[in-house]
CSV table of C-alpha atoms in Angstrom, one decimal:
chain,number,residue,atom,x,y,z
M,10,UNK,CA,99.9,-93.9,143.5
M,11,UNK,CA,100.2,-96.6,141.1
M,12,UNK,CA,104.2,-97.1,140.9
M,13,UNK,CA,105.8,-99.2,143.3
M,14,UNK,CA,108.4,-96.8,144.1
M,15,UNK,CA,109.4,-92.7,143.7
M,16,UNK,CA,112.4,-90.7,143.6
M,17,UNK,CA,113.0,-87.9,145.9
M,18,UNK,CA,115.6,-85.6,146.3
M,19,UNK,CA,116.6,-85.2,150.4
M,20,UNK,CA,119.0,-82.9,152.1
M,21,UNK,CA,122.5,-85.1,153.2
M,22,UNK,CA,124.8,-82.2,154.0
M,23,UNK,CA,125.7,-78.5,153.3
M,24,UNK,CA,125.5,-76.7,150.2
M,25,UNK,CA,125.0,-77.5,146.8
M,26,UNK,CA,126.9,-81.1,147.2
M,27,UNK,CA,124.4,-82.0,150.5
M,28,UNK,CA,121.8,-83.3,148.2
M,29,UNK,CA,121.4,-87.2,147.4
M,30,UNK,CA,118.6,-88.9,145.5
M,31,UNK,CA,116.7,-92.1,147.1
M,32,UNK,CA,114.5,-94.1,145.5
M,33,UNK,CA,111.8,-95.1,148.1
M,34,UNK,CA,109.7,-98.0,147.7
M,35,UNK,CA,105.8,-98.8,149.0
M,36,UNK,CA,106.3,-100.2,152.3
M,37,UNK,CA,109.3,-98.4,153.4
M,38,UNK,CA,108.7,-97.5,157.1
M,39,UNK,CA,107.5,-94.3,157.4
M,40,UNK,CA,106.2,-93.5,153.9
M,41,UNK,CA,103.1,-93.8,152.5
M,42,UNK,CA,101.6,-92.4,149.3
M,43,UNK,CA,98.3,-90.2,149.0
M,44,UNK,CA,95.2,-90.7,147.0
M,45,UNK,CA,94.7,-89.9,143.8
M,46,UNK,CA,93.6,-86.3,142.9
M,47,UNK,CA,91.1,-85.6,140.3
M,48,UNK,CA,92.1,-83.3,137.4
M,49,UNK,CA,90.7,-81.6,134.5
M,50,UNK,CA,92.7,-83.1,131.7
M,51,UNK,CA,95.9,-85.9,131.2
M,52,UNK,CA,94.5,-88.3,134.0
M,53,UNK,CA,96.8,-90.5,132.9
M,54,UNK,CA,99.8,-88.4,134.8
M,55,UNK,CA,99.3,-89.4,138.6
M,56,UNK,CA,98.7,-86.2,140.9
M,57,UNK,CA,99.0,-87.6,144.6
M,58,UNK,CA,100.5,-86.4,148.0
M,59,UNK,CA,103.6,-88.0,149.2
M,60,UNK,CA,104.1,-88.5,152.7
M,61,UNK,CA,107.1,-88.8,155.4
M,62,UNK,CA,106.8,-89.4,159.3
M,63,UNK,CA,110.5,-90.2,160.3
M,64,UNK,CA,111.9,-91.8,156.9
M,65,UNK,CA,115.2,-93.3,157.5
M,66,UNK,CA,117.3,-93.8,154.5
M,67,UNK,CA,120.0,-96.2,154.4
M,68,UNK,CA,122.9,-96.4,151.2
M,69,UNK,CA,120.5,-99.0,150.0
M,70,UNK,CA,118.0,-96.6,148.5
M,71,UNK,CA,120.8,-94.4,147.8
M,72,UNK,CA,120.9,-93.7,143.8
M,73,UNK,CA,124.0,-93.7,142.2
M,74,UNK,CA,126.0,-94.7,144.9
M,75,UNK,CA,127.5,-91.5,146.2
M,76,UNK,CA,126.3,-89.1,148.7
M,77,UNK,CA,125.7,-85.4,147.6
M,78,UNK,CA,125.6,-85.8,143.4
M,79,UNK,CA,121.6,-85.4,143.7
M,80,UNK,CA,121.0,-82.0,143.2
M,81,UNK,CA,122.9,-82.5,139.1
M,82,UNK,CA,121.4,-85.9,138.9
M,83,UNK,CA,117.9,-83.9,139.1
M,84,UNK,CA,119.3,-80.9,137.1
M,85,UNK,CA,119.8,-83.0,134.0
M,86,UNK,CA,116.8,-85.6,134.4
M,87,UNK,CA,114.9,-81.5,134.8
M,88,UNK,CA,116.7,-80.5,131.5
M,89,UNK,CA,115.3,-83.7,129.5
M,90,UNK,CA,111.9,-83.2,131.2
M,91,UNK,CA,111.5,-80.0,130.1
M,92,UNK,CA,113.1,-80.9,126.3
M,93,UNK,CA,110.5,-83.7,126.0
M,94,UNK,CA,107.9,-81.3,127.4
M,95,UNK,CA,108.1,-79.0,124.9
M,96,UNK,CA,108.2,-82.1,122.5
M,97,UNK,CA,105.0,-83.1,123.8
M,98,UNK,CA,103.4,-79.6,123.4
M,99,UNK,CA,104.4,-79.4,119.9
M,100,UNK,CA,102.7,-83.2,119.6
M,101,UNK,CA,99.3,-81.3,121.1
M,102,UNK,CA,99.8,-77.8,119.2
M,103,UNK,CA,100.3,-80.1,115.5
M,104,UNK,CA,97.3,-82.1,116.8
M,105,UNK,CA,95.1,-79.0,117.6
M,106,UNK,CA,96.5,-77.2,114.2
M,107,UNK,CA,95.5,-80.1,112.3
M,108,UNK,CA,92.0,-80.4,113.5
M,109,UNK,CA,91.7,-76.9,112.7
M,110,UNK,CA,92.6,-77.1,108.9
M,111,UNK,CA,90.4,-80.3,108.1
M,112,UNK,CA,87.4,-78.5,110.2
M,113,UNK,CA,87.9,-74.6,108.5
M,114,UNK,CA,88.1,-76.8,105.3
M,115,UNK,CA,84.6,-78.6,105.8
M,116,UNK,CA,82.8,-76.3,107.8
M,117,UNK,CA,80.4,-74.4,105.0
M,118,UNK,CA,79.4,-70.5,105.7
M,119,UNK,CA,77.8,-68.3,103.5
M,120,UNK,CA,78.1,-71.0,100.5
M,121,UNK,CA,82.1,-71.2,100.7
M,122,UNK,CA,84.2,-73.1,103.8
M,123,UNK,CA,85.2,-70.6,106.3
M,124,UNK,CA,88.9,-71.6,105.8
M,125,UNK,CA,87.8,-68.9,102.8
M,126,UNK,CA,87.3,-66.0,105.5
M,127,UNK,CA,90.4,-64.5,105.6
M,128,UNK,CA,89.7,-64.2,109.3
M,129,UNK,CA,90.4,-67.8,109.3
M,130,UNK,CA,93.2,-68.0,107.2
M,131,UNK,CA,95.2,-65.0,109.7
M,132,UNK,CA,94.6,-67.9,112.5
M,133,UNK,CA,95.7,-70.5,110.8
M,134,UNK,CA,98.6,-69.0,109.5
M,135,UNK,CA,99.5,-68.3,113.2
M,136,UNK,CA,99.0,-71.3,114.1
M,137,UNK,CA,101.1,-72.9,111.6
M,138,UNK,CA,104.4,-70.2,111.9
M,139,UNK,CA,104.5,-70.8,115.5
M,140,UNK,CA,103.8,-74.8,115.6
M,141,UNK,CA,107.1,-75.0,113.2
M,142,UNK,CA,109.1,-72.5,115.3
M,143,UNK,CA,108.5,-74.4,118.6
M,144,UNK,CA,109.2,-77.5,116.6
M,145,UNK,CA,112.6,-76.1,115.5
M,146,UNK,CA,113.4,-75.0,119.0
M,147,UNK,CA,112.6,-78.0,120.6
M,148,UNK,CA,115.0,-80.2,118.5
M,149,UNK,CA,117.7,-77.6,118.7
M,150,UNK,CA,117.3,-78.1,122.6
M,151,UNK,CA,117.7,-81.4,121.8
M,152,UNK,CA,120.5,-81.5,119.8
M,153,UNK,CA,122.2,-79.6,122.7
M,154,UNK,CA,121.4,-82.0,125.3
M,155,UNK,CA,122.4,-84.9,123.1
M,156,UNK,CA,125.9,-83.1,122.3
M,157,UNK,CA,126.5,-82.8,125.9
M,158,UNK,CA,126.5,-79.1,126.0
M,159,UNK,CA,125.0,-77.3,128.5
M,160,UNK,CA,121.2,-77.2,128.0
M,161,UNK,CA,119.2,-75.6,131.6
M,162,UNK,CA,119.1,-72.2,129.1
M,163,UNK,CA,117.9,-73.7,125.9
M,164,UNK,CA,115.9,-76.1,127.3
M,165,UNK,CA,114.1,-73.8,129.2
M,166,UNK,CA,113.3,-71.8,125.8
M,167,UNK,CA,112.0,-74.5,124.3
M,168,UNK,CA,109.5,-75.4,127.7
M,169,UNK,CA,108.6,-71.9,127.7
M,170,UNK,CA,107.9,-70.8,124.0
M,171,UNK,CA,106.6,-74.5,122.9
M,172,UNK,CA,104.5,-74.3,125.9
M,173,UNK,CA,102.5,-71.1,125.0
M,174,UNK,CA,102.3,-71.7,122.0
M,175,UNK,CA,100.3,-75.1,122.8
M,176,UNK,CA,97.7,-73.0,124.6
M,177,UNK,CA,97.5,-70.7,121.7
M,178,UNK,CA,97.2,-73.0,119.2
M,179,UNK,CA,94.7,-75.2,121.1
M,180,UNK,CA,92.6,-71.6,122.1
M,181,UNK,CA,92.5,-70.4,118.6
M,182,UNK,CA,90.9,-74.5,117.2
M,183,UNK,CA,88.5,-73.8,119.6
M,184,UNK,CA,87.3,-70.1,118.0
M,185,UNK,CA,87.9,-71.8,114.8
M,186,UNK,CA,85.4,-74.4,115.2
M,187,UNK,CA,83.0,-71.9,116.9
M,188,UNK,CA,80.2,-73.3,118.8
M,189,UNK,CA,80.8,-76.8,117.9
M,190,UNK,CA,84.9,-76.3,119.8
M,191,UNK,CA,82.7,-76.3,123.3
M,192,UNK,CA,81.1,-79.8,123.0
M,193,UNK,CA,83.1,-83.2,123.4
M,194,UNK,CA,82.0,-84.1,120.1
M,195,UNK,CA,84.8,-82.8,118.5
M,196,UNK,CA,88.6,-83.0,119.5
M,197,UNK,CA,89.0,-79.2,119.9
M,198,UNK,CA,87.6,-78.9,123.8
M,199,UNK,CA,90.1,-81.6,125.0
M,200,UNK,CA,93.1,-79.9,123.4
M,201,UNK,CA,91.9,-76.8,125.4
M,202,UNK,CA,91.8,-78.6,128.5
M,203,UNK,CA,95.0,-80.7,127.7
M,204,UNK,CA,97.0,-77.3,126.7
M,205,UNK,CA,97.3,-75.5,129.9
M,206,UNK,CA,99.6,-78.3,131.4
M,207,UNK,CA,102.3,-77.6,129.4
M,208,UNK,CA,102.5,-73.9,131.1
M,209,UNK,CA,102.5,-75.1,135.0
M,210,UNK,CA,104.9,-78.4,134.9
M,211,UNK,CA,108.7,-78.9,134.5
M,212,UNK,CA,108.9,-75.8,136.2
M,213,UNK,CA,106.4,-72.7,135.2
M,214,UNK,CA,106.8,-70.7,132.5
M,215,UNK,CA,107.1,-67.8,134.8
M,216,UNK,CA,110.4,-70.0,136.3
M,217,UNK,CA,111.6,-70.2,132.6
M,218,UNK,CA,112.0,-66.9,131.8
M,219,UNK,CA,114.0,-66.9,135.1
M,220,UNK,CA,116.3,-69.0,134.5
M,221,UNK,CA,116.8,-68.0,130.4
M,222,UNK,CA,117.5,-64.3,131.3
M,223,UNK,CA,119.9,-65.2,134.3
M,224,UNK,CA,122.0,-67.0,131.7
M,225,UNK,CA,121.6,-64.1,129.2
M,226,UNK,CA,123.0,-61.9,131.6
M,227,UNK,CA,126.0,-63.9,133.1
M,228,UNK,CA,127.0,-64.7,128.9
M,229,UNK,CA,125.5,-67.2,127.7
M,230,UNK,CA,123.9,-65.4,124.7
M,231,UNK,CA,126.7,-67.6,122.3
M,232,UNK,CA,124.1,-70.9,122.5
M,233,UNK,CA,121.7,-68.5,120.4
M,234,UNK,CA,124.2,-66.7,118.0
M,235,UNK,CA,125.0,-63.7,119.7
């Protein structure tokens, strides 16, 4: 609701080259944008309702300038979304981790911190293996996309395992700091909120493991070493 235009991808003919990309501006004929829905966590990302009654499109809004390459033009801009996705996630899970050591190192129990408890330390360590590892995906993804290489598989892995590990990470800050992870004085109940996001968009998680073990199947298991 608060951009002055959107991109959508429209049906211009048959099969997978009769798809084009417009960009539609505010005041188009015919299109009008929705209110703003409310949501739990990242309200700066803008969740509205677009809609159409009798759009016509002319070459004018057409992006790129040729009919029918939309459906690879939104393939790749999916790929990067879901690379810098999973770069994001990693941003929350190092976020989450961090807030977790500094608080297990403060937080007194029993006349010792309770980053002592070896409970504790089994969580953090956890939390710290898996941060790294969806790091090092992530930037592997990366360096795929940036070498030109086919990335929907890779990037998918990264989406998916940086992803969970995100809400992990930000569920186990929250046991971590106990009580005190429920209230908004500390960080540790926004990460929780903030973490599920990176499971739903760019495609579900559910619609990654899809799309990694199609391409596992047809051969693609080179672009992880086998």
């Amino acid at each position: 609701s608060a951009s002055g235009a959107v991109i959508v991808l429209t049906r211009t003919g048959e099969g997978k080259k009769g798809f084009s990309l417009f960009m539609l501006e505010k005041g188009l004929p015919g299109f009008s944008v929705g209110g703003r829905a409310k949501t739990m966590a990242h309200r700066h990302v803008d969740v509205t309702e677009l809609n159409f009654d009798t759009v016509v499109l002319s070459d004018a809004e057409l992006i790129g300038g040729v009919p029918g390459d939309g459906l690879q033009q939104m393939l790749d801009a999916i790929e990067t979304g879901r690379i810098a996705m999973g770069a994001t996630a990693v941003g929350l899970a190092r976020s989450a981790l961090k807030s977790a050591i500094d608080y297990a190192a403060a937080r007194q129990s029993f006349g010792q911190a309770i980053g002592q408890h070896q409970a504790i330390q089994g969580l953090l360590a956890d939390m710290g293996a898996k941060t790294l590892a969806a790091r090092t995906l992530v930037q592997e993804a990366a360096a795929v996309k940036a070498r030109g290489g086919r990335a929907d598989m890779v990037a998918g892995m990264a989406k998916l395992f940086a992803g969970e590990v995100c809400a992990e990470v930000a569920l186990n800050c929250v046991r971590i700091h106990g009580g005190s992870g429920y209230v908004s004085d500390f960080p540790a109940e926004r990460y929780y909120r903030e973490a599920p996001y990176f499971v739903l968009v760019e495609g579900s998680n559910e619609i990654q493991k899809t799309i990694i073990a199609r391409r596992l199947l047809a051969g693609d298991g080179q672009a992880i070493g086998l």
